[in-house]
GROMACS .gro file of C-alpha atoms in nm:
model
  205
    1UNK     CA    1  14.572   4.826   9.222
    2UNK     CA    2  14.546   4.522   9.453
    3UNK     CA    3  14.924   4.530   9.509
    4UNK     CA    4  14.909   4.898   9.609
    5UNK     CA    5  14.629   4.826   9.860
    6UNK     CA    6  14.804   4.519  10.003
    7UNK     CA    7  15.136   4.702  10.030
    8UNK     CA    8  14.952   4.988  10.201
    9UNK     CA    9  14.816   4.743  10.460
   10UNK     CA   10  15.171   4.628  10.531
   11UNK     CA   11  15.285   4.989  10.573
   12UNK     CA   12  15.010   5.046  10.830
   13UNK     CA   13  15.087   4.730  11.031
   14UNK     CA   14  15.461   4.802  11.039
   15UNK     CA   15  15.399   5.159  11.156
   16UNK     CA   16  15.161   5.039  11.429
   17UNK     CA   17  15.419   4.781  11.542
   18UNK     CA   18  15.694   5.043  11.541
   19UNK     CA   19  15.494   5.292  11.749
   20UNK     CA   20  15.383   5.030  12.003
   21UNK     CA   21  15.732   4.879  12.037
   22UNK     CA   22  15.903   5.217  12.071
   23UNK     CA   23  15.648   5.332  12.332
   24UNK     CA   24  15.692   5.014  12.536
   25UNK     CA   25  16.068   5.044  12.502
   26UNK     CA   26  16.063   5.394  12.648
   27UNK     CA   27  15.834   5.278  12.926
   28UNK     CA   28  16.015   4.958  13.023
   29UNK     CA   29  16.375   5.043  12.914
   30UNK     CA   30  16.405   4.691  12.773
   31UNK     CA   31  16.621   4.663  12.461
   32UNK     CA   32  16.407   4.389  12.309
   33UNK     CA   33  16.135   4.646  12.246
   34UNK     CA   34  16.375   4.880  12.070
   35UNK     CA   35  16.500   4.594  11.852
   36UNK     CA   36  16.140   4.521  11.751
   37UNK     CA   37  16.082   4.891  11.679
   38UNK     CA   38  16.387   4.898  11.455
   39UNK     CA   39  16.286   4.573  11.280
   40UNK     CA   40  15.939   4.699  11.191
   41UNK     CA   41  16.070   5.050  11.120
   42UNK     CA   42  16.325   4.944  10.857
   43UNK     CA   43  16.072   4.704  10.710
   44UNK     CA   44  15.838   5.003  10.671
   45UNK     CA   45  16.107   5.198  10.486
   46UNK     CA   46  16.142   4.919  10.233
   47UNK     CA   47  15.764   4.920  10.186
   48UNK     CA   48  15.768   5.296  10.131
   49UNK     CA   49  16.013   5.263   9.843
   50UNK     CA   50  15.808   4.979   9.693
   51UNK     CA   51  15.483   5.173   9.727
   52UNK     CA   52  15.624   5.491   9.572
   53UNK     CA   53  15.748   5.291   9.273
   54UNK     CA   54  15.406   5.126   9.232
   55UNK     CA   55  15.223   5.458   9.248
   56UNK     CA   56  15.462   5.660   9.027
   57UNK     CA   57  15.554   5.399   8.766
   58UNK     CA   58  15.260   5.160   8.792
   59UNK     CA   59  15.478   4.850   8.822
   60UNK     CA   60  15.701   4.669   9.067
   61UNK     CA   61  16.062   4.797   9.094
   62UNK     CA   62  16.304   4.656   8.837
   63UNK     CA   63  16.591   4.708   9.079
   64UNK     CA   64  16.466   4.583   9.415
   65UNK     CA   65  16.795   4.588   9.608
   66UNK     CA   66  16.695   4.902   9.806
   67UNK     CA   67  16.374   4.759   9.965
   68UNK     CA   68  16.532   4.417  10.010
   69UNK     CA   69  16.821   4.570  10.203
   70UNK     CA   70  16.563   4.727  10.437
   71UNK     CA   71  16.378   4.398  10.477
   72UNK     CA   72  16.701   4.207  10.537
   73UNK     CA   73  16.793   4.460  10.803
   74UNK     CA   74  16.453   4.386  10.958
   75UNK     CA   75  16.548   4.017  10.983
   76UNK     CA   76  16.871   4.113  11.162
   77UNK     CA   77  16.687   4.328  11.417
   78UNK     CA   78  16.439   4.046  11.481
   79UNK     CA   79  16.735   3.820  11.555
   80UNK     CA   80  16.881   4.082  11.792
   81UNK     CA   81  16.542   4.099  11.963
   82UNK     CA   82  16.553   3.723  12.021
   83UNK     CA   83  16.909   3.753  12.161
   84UNK     CA   84  16.770   3.990  12.421
   85UNK     CA   85  16.514   3.740  12.550
   86UNK     CA   86  16.697   3.411  12.489
   87UNK     CA   87  16.770   3.197  12.791
   88UNK     CA   88  16.947   2.863  12.785
   89UNK     CA   89  17.040   2.690  12.462
   90UNK     CA   90  16.863   2.368  12.366
   91UNK     CA   91  17.036   2.040  12.452
   92UNK     CA   92  17.283   1.892  12.205
   93UNK     CA   93  17.031   1.621  12.119
   94UNK     CA   94  16.763   1.875  12.039
   95UNK     CA   95  17.002   2.094  11.841
   96UNK     CA   96  17.044   1.814  11.585
   97UNK     CA   97  16.690   1.881  11.467
   98UNK     CA   98  16.796   2.232  11.362
   99UNK     CA   99  17.005   2.091  11.075
  100UNK     CA  100  16.679   2.057  10.885
  101UNK     CA  101  16.662   2.438  10.859
  102UNK     CA  102  16.968   2.502  10.638
  103UNK     CA  103  16.867   2.206  10.422
  104UNK     CA  104  16.533   2.375  10.363
  105UNK     CA  105  16.667   2.728  10.310
  106UNK     CA  106  16.949   2.618  10.079
  107UNK     CA  107  16.704   2.404   9.880
  108UNK     CA  108  16.467   2.696   9.840
  109UNK     CA  109  16.759   2.922   9.745
  110UNK     CA  110  16.853   2.689   9.462
  111UNK     CA  111  16.490   2.685   9.349
  112UNK     CA  112  16.464   3.066   9.355
  113UNK     CA  113  16.784   3.109   9.153
  114UNK     CA  114  16.578   3.027   8.844
  115UNK     CA  115  16.413   3.371   8.879
  116UNK     CA  116  16.634   3.591   9.098
  117UNK     CA  117  16.999   3.694   9.118
  118UNK     CA  118  17.262   3.503   9.311
  119UNK     CA  119  17.353   3.771   9.566
  120UNK     CA  120  17.003   3.848   9.697
  121UNK     CA  121  16.900   3.480   9.702
  122UNK     CA  122  17.210   3.371   9.892
  123UNK     CA  123  17.175   3.663  10.136
  124UNK     CA  124  16.812   3.574  10.198
  125UNK     CA  125  16.899   3.208  10.253
  126UNK     CA  126  17.168   3.296  10.509
  127UNK     CA  127  16.952   3.543  10.696
  128UNK     CA  128  16.647   3.318  10.697
  129UNK     CA  129  16.855   3.024  10.818
  130UNK     CA  130  16.967   3.232  11.111
  131UNK     CA  131  16.623   3.379  11.184
  132UNK     CA  132  16.439   3.045  11.167
  133UNK     CA  133  16.723   2.874  11.356
  134UNK     CA  134  16.713   3.119  11.645
  135UNK     CA  135  16.331   3.101  11.666
  136UNK     CA  136  16.324   2.721  11.652
  137UNK     CA  137  16.613   2.700  11.896
  138UNK     CA  138  16.423   2.926  12.134
  139UNK     CA  139  16.125   2.690  12.121
  140UNK     CA  140  16.344   2.388  12.193
  141UNK     CA  141  16.541   2.553  12.476
  142UNK     CA  142  16.442   2.534  12.844
  143UNK     CA  143  16.254   2.849  12.946
  144UNK     CA  144  16.203   3.008  13.283
  145UNK     CA  145  15.909   3.192  13.126
  146UNK     CA  146  15.685   2.960  12.921
  147UNK     CA  147  15.520   3.264  12.764
  148UNK     CA  148  15.835   3.319  12.556
  149UNK     CA  149  15.714   3.052  12.318
  150UNK     CA  150  15.471   3.297  12.159
  151UNK     CA  151  15.738   3.531  12.022
  152UNK     CA  152  15.923   3.236  11.869
  153UNK     CA  153  15.601   3.101  11.717
  154UNK     CA  154  15.518   3.445  11.575
  155UNK     CA  155  15.863   3.469  11.416
  156UNK     CA  156  15.821   3.125  11.258
  157UNK     CA  157  15.477   3.223  11.125
  158UNK     CA  158  15.635   3.538  10.978
  159UNK     CA  159  15.905   3.331  10.807
  160UNK     CA  160  15.652   3.080  10.675
  161UNK     CA  161  15.440   3.359  10.525
  162UNK     CA  162  15.755   3.514  10.370
  163UNK     CA  163  15.857   3.187  10.208
  164UNK     CA  164  15.503   3.120  10.087
  165UNK     CA  165  15.483   3.468   9.928
  166UNK     CA  166  15.826   3.425   9.767
  167UNK     CA  167  15.734   3.086   9.624
  168UNK     CA  168  15.397   3.200   9.485
  169UNK     CA  169  15.562   3.507   9.330
  170UNK     CA  170  15.771   3.276   9.112
  171UNK     CA  171  15.445   3.185   8.936
  172UNK     CA  172  15.294   3.535   8.920
  173UNK     CA  173  14.918   3.524   8.867
  174UNK     CA  174  14.858   3.892   8.811
  175UNK     CA  175  14.744   4.191   9.012
  176UNK     CA  176  14.423   4.027   9.124
  177UNK     CA  177  14.265   3.931   9.454
  178UNK     CA  178  14.273   3.568   9.336
  179UNK     CA  179  14.652   3.573   9.341
  180UNK     CA  180  14.759   3.378   9.656
  181UNK     CA  181  15.070   3.593   9.681
  182UNK     CA  182  14.858   3.874   9.826
  183UNK     CA  183  14.699   3.641  10.079
  184UNK     CA  184  15.034   3.527  10.216
  185UNK     CA  185  15.182   3.879  10.208
  186UNK     CA  186  14.879   4.005  10.401
  187UNK     CA  187  14.940   3.726  10.657
  188UNK     CA  188  15.301   3.847  10.682
  189UNK     CA  189  15.172   4.202  10.735
  190UNK     CA  190  14.940   4.089  11.015
  191UNK     CA  191  15.232   3.920  11.191
  192UNK     CA  192  15.361   4.268  11.275
  193UNK     CA  193  15.050   4.317  11.486
  194UNK     CA  194  15.120   3.984  11.659
  195UNK     CA  195  15.482   4.069  11.751
  196UNK     CA  196  15.405   4.332  12.022
  197UNK     CA  197  15.153   4.102  12.192
  198UNK     CA  198  15.395   3.808  12.184
  199UNK     CA  199  15.692   4.013  12.302
  200UNK     CA  200  15.492   4.160  12.587
  201UNK     CA  201  15.423   3.806  12.712
  202UNK     CA  202  15.794   3.725  12.686
  203UNK     CA  203  15.943   4.025  12.863
  204UNK     CA  204  15.669   4.208  13.054
  205UNK     CA  205  15.481   3.922  13.222
   0.00000   0.00000   0.00000
């Protein structure tokens, strides 16, 4: 029951993000807003599949490739959104710091292989390396608009919540409010409400 409620919260936040982003995109004609609308929209579709399975069968999907494909597409659209607002690249000296990211994502991928399949774990590691790398690179790069930092910070918070939820799910503690998985997944859900505010500061101010 808790999982159904928590997944419902995520469906609401992704819909709100999609509507706001699409409206602002129509108003401003800036592609970054449409990329955010697509990111939250496809994420919502993955949540719909997950929710329907929970309600109809009373358990999480045995074959989760369909929702994960939607969520992975969401990562790609978030990256495209960052391409739309990205300015200069960070200096070569600063870019060296970014090597920490693939070390982290590959290490976590190896850890997750104890529970998941090879294809989805490797795909997640590649996409997360790119998403975190672009967000961290955006923070390190010179910016003509200092307000851009908020969209990069919000993306990194989203990724941190995703990794925390994935890690906790490896040690499933049941469908209970005491399970930290639901706390981190709720934090991930709330990040979709943060994205429009952060993107507005980056492109509309």
